[in-house]
Coordinates of C-alpha atoms in Angstrom, one line a residue:
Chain A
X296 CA 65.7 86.1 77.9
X297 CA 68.8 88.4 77.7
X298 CA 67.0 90.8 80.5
X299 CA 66.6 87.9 82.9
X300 CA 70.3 86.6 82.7
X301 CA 71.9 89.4 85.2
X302 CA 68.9 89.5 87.5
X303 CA 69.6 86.0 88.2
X304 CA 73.5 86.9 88.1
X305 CA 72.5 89.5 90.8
X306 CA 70.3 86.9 93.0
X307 CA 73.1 84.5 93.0
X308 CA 76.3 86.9 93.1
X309 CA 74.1 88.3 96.5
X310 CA 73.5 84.6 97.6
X311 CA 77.4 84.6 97.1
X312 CA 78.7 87.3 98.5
X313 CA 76.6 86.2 101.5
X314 CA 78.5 83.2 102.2
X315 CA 81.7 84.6 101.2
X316 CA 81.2 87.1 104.1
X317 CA 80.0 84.5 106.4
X318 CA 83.2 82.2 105.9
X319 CA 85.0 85.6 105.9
X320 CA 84.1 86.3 109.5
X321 CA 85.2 83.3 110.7
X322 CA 88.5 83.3 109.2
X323 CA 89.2 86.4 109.6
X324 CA 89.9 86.3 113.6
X325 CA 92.3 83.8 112.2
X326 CA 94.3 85.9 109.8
X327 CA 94.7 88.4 112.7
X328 CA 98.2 90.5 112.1
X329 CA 99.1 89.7 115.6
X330 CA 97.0 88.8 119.0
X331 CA 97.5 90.1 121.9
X332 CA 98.6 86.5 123.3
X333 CA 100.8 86.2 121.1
X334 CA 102.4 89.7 121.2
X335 CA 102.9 88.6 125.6
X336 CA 104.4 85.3 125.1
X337 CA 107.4 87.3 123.6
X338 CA 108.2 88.9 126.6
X339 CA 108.7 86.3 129.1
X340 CA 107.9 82.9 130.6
X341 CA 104.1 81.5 131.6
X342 CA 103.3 81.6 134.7
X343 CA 105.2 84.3 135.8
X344 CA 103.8 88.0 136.7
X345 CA 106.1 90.4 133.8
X346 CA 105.4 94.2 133.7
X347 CA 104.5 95.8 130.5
X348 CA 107.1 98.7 129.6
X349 CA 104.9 102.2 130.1
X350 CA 103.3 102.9 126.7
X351 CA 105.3 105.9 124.3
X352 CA 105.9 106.1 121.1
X353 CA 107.6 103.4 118.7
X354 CA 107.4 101.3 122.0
X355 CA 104.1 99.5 122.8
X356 CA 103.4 96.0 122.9
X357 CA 99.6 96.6 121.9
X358 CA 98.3 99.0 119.6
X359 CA 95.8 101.4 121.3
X360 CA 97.5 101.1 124.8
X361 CA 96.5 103.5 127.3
X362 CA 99.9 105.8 128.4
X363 CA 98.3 106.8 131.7
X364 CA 98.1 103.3 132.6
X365 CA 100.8 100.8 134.5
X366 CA 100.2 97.4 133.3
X367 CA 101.7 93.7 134.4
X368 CA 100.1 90.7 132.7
X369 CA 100.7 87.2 133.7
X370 CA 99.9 84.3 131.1
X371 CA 98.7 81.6 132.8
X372 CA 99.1 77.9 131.9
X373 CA 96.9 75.6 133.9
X374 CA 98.2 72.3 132.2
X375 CA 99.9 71.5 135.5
X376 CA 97.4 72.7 138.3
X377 CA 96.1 75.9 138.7
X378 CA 97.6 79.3 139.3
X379 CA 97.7 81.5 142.0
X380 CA 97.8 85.4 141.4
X381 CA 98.6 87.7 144.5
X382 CA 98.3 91.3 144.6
X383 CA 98.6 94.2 147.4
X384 CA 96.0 96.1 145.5
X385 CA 97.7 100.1 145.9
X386 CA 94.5 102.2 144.8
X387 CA 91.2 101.6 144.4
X388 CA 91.7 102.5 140.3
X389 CA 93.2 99.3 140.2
X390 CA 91.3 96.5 138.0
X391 CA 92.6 92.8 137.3
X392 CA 91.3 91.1 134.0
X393 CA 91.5 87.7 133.1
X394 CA 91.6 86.8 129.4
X395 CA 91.3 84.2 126.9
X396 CA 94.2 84.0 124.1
X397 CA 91.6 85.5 121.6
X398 CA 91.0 88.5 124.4
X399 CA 87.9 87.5 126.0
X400 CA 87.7 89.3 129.0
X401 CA 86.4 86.6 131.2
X402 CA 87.0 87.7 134.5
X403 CA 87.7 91.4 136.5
X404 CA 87.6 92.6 139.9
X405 CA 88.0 96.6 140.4
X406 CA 90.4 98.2 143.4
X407 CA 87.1 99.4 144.6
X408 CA 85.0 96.7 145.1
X409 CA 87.5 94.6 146.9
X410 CA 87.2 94.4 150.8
X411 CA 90.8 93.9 151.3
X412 CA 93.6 95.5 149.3
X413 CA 95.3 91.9 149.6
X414 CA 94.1 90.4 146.8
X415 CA 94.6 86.4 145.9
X416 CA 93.2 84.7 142.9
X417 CA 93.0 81.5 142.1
X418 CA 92.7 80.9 138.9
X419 CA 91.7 76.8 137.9
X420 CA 90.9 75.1 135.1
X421 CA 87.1 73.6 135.0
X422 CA 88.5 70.0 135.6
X423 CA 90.2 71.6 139.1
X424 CA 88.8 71.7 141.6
X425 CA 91.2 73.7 144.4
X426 CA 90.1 71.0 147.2
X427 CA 92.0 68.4 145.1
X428 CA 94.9 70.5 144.9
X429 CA 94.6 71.3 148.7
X430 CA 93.0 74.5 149.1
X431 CA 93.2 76.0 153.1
X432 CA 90.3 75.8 156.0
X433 CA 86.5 77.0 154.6
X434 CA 87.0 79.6 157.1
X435 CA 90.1 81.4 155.4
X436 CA 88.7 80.4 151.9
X437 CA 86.9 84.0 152.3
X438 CA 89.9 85.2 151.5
X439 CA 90.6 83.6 147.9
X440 CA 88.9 84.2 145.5
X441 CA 88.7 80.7 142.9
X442 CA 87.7 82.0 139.2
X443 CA 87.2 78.6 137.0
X444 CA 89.0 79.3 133.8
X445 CA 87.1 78.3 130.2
X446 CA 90.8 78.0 128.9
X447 CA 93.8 76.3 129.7
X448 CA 96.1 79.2 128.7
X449 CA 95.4 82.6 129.2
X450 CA 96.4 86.1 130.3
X451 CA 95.9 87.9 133.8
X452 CA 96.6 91.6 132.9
X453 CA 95.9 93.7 136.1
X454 CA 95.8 98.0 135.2
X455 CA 97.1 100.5 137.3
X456 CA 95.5 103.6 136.1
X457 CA 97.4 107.0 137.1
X458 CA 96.0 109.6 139.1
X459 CA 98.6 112.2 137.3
X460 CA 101.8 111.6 135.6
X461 CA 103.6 112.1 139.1
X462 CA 102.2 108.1 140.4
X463 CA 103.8 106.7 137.6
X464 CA 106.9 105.4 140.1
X465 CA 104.5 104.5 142.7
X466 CA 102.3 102.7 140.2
X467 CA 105.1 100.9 138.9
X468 CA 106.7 99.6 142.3
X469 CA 103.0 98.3 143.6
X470 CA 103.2 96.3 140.2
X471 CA 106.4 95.0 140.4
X472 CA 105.4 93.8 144.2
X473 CA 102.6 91.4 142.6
X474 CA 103.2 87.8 142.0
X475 CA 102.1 85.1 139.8
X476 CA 102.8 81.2 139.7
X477 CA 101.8 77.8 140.4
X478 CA 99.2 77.3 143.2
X479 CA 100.4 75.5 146.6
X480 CA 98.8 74.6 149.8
X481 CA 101.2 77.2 151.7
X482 CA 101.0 79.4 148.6
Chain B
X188 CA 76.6 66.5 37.9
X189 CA 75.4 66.1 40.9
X190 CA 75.0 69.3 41.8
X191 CA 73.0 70.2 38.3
X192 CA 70.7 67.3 39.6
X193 CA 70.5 68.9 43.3
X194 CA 69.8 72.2 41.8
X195 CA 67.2 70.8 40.0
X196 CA 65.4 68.9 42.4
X197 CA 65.2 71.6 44.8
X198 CA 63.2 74.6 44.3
X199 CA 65.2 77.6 44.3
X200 CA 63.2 79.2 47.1
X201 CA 63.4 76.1 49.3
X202 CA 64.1 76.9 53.1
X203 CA 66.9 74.3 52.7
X204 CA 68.6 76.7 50.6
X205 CA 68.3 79.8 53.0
X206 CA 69.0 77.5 56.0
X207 CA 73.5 76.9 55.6
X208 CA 73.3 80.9 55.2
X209 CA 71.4 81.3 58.4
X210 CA 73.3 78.9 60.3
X211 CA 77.0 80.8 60.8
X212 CA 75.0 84.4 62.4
X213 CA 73.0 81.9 64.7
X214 CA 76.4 79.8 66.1
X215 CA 78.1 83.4 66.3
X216 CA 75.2 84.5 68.3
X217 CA 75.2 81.4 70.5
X218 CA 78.9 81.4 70.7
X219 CA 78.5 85.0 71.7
X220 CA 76.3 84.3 74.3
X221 CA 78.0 81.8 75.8
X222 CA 80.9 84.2 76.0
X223 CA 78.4 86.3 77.6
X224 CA 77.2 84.1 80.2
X225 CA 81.4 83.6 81.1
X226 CA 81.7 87.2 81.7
X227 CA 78.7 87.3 83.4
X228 CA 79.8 84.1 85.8
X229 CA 82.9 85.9 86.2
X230 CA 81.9 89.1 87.2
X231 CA 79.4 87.8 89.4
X232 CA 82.3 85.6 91.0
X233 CA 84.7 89.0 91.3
X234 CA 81.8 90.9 92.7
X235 CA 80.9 88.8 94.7
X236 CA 84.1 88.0 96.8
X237 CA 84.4 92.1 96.7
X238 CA 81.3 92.8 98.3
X239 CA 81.3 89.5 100.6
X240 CA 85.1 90.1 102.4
X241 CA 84.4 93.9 102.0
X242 CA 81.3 94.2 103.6
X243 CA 83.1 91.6 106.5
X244 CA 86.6 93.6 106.5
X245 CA 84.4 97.1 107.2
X246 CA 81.8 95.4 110.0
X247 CA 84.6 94.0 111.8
X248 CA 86.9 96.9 111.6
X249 CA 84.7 99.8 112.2
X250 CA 81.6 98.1 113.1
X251 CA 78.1 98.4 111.9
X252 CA 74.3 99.1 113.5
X253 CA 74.3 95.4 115.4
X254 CA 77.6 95.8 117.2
X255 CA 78.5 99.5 117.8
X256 CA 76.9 102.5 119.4
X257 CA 77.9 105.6 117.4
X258 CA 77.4 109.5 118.4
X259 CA 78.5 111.9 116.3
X260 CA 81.7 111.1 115.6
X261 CA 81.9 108.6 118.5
X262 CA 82.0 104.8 117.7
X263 CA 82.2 102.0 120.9
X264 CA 81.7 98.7 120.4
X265 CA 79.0 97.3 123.0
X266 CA 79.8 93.7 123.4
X267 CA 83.5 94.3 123.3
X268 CA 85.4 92.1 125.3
X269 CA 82.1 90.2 126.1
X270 CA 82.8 86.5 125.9
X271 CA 79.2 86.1 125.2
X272 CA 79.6 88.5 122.5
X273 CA 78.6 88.0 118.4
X274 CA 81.2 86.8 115.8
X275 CA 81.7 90.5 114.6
X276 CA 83.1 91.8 118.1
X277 CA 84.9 88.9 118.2
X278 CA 86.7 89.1 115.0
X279 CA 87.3 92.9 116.3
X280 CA 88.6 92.3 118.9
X281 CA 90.8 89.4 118.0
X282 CA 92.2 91.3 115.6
X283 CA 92.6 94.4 117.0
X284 CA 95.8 92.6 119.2
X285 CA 94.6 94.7 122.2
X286 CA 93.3 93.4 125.4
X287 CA 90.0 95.4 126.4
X288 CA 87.6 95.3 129.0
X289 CA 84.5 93.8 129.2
X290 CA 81.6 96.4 128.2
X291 CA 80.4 95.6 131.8
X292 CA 83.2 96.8 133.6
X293 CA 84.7 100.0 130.9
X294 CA 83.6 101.2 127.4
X295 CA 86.2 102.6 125.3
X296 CA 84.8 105.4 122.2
X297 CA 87.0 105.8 119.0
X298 CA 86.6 109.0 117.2
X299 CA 88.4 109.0 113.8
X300 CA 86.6 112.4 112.3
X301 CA 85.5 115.9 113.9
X302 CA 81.7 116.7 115.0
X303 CA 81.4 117.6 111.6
X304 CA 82.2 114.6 110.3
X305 CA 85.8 115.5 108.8
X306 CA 89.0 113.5 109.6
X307 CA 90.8 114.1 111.8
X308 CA 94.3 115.5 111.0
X309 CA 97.1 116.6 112.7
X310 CA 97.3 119.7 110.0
X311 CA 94.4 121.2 111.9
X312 CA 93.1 122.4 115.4
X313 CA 90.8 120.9 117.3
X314 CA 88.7 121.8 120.5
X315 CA 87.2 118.7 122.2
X316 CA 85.0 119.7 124.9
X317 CA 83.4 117.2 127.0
X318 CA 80.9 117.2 130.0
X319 CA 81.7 115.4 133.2
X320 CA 81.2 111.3 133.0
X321 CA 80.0 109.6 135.4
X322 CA 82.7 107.2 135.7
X323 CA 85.0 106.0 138.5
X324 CA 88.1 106.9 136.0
X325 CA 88.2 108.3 132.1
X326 CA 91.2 109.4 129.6
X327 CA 91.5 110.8 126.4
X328 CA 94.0 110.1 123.9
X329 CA 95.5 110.5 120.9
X330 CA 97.1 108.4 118.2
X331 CA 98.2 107.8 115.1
X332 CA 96.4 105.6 112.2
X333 CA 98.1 102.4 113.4
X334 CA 97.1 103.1 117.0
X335 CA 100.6 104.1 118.0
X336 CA 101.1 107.1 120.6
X337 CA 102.6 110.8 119.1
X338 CA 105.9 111.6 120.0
X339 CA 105.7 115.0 121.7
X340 CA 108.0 117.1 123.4
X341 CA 106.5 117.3 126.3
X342 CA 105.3 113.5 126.5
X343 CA 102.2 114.3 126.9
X344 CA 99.9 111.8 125.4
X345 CA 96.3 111.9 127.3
X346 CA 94.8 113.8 129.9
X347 CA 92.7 111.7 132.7
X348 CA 90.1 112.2 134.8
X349 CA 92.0 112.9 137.7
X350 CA 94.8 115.4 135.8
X351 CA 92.9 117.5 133.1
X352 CA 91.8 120.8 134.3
X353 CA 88.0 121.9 134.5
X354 CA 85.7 124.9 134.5
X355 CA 83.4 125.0 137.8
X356 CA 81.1 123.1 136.0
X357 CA 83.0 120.4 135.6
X358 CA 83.4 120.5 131.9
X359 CA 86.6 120.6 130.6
X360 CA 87.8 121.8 127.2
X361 CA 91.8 119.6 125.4
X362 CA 93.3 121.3 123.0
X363 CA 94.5 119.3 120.6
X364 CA 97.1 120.8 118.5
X365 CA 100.4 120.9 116.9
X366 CA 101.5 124.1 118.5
X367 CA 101.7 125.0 122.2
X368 CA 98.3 125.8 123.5
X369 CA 97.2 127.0 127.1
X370 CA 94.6 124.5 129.4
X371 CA 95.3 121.2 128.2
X372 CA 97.1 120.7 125.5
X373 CA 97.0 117.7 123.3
X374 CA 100.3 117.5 121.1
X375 CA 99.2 116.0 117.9
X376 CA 103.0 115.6 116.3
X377 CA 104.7 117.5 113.8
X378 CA 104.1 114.6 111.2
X379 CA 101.3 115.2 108.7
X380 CA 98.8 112.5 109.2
X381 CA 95.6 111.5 110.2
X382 CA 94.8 111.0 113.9
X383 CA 92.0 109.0 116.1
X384 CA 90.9 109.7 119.7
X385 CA 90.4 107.3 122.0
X386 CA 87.8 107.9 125.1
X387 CA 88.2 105.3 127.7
X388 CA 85.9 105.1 130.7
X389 CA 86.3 102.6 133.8
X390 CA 84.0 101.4 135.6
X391 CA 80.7 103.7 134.5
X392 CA 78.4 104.0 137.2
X393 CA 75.4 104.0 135.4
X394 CA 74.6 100.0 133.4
X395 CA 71.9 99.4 130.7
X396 CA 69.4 96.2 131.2
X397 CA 71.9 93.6 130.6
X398 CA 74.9 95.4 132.8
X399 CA 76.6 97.2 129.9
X400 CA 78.5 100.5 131.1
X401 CA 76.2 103.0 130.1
X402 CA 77.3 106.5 129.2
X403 CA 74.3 108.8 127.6
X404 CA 75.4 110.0 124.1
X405 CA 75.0 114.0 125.3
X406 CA 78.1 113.2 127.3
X407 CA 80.8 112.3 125.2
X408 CA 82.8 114.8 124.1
X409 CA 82.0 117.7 121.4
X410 CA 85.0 117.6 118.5
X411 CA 85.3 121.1 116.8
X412 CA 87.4 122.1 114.5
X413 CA 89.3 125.4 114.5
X414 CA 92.1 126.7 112.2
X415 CA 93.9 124.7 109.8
X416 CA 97.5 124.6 108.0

């Protein structure tokens, strides 16, 4: 009798800890120190294309951030229509993301596999359809690209990775010349 | 009285005699085990919730045989980023309060020990030699525990594919040390502590069955260790 107690301790501390780590996984996403989202929405307004401060040290907004890469981030809100994101792509190293709040990388298009260096996204929630909100002649439509968003809110982070430390500047100006904001007909 | 007559009618070696003086050792014993069974609930409880978040807090931070590739002392995730991906990248990377890529479109190796298996400290040396990737763009770097970049005099905090310098073969070799060191040199800091390496590789040319950047474990970077403080 006594030897059969802690074997069935051990079958149901195991049964246990199983669930404990089940519910632990879930909850843990939750308990996160700080997203990424979160970390973005500090910095400036939605809809609105912000560029990250280079990476060094004691200043990053995200752990882990690469210093050899130029990053601006837009966080999208789709809540009234979708968003247009418009970029003059400078190199083919270039590579636009588009994210959920819990980092999801949804969406990317590379520098290099683009045909145009003029890049514009349209970025629409699945209930928008861009013909409802007045998208231009099928025969220019090759020109936008229309990525259906699973989220409402999000983050477009394009990355301007550096050939050497001496593009930094360049890198930075070809950034700052993006744009970000609420889609229109004329856009 | 009474008890001269109960004394009499019972026989002295009646069993209901013997039985008050074997009751109090079997309610000790019972109370005993009841105490027993307590510790054992609790215990189970405590172990329980230890093993349970433990064994969730160490899959989701560094990752286990389901959701990370590791080489020597190379650890990627291979769904990171993914939105298709399992709860355990997930939790990673919803935690982690970075933004990767998608494993389709860049993989990103963590090394937090030497080839040899030893952490990795700023107190020591290290030669990381690496073969070329076949990658449209890669860069090394190095930071602290908490993911934060070294300061350095010479702000130098990763070499690139396109910047670090390479024998005819197209290997390369970083040095990455405290002191001053000819090729490329890594600063790790003057601050004692320990320090991880991150590899990240855009756009790998090669992709696995279901389109995940593939890079082949022989080419990821050798970590040696040389002199130490």
């Amino acid at each position: 009798m006594r030897v059969r107690i802690p074997g069935l301790y051990i079958v149901l501390g195991l049964v246990l800890a199983g669930l404990i780590h089940i519910v632990a996984v879930l909850t843990l996403p939750m308990l996160a120190p700080k997203s990424a989202h979160a970390r973005l929405a500090t910095l400036g307004p939605a809809n609105a294309m912000i560029e990250l401060p280079a990476a060094a040290p004691g200043r990053q907004i995200m752990p882990l951030m690469a210093p050899d890469v130029r990053y601006a981030f837009c966080r999208f809100d789709l809540t009234n229509g979708p968003v247009r994101l418009k970029a003059t792509v400078a190199d083919e190293l270039w590579l636009i993301a588009l994210y959920t709040p819990e980092g999801e990388n949804f969406y990317s298009v590379a520098g290099a596999d683009m045909k145009r260096a003029e890049i514009d996204l349209v970025i629409a929630a699945a209930d928008q359809t861009v013909e409802e909100a007045g998208v231009d002649a099928p025969e220019s439509s090759d020109d936008v690209i229309v990525v259906n968003s699973p989220v409402t809110e999000g983050i477009a982070l394009i990355r301007a990775p550096l050939a050497g430390p001496s593009r930094a500047t360049g890198a930075e100006r070809a950034l700052r010349s993006t744009s970000c904001g609420p889609y229109t007909k004329s856009g | 009285m009474d008890t001269n007559r109960l004394t009499s009618v019972l026989p002295t070696n009646s069993p209901l005699v013997l039985a008050p003086s074997q009751a109090t050792p079997w309610r000790e014993e019972e109370a005993s085990h009841s105490m027993r069974s307590l510790a054992y609930f609790i215990g189970t409880f405590v172990a329980a919730l230890m093993l349970g978040i433990g064994s969730a807090w160490y899959m989701i931070e560094r990752g286990s045989l389901l959701t990370t590739t590791k080489v020597g002392p190379w650890s990627g995730w291979i769904s990171e980023g993914n939105p298709n991906a399992d709860p355990y990248t997930k939790a990673h990377v919803a935690r982690s309060g970075r933004l990767p890529l998608t494993s389709t479109v860049a993989r990103y190796f963590v090394a937090r020990t030497d080839s040899a298996g030893r952490t990795l400290t700023s107190a020591c040396e290290y030669s990381v030699e690496g073969s070329p990737l076949n990658a449209r763009w890669w860069s090394l770097a190095v930071y602290d525990e908490n993911g934060g970049l070294i300061e350095n005099p010479s702000a130098r905090y990763s070499f690139n594919s396109e910047e670090a310098l390479r024998h005819s073969d197209g290997t390369f070799r970083i040095n990455l040390s405290s002191k001053a060191r000819p090729e490329n040199w890594l600063p790790s800091g003057t601050a004692d502590q320990h320090l991880v390496l991150l590899l990240r590789i855009y756009s790998p040319r090669e992709t696995d069955a279901s389109g995940i950047g593939l890079i082949p474990g022989d080419r990821l970077p050798k970590i040696e260790r040389k002199e130490c403080e």
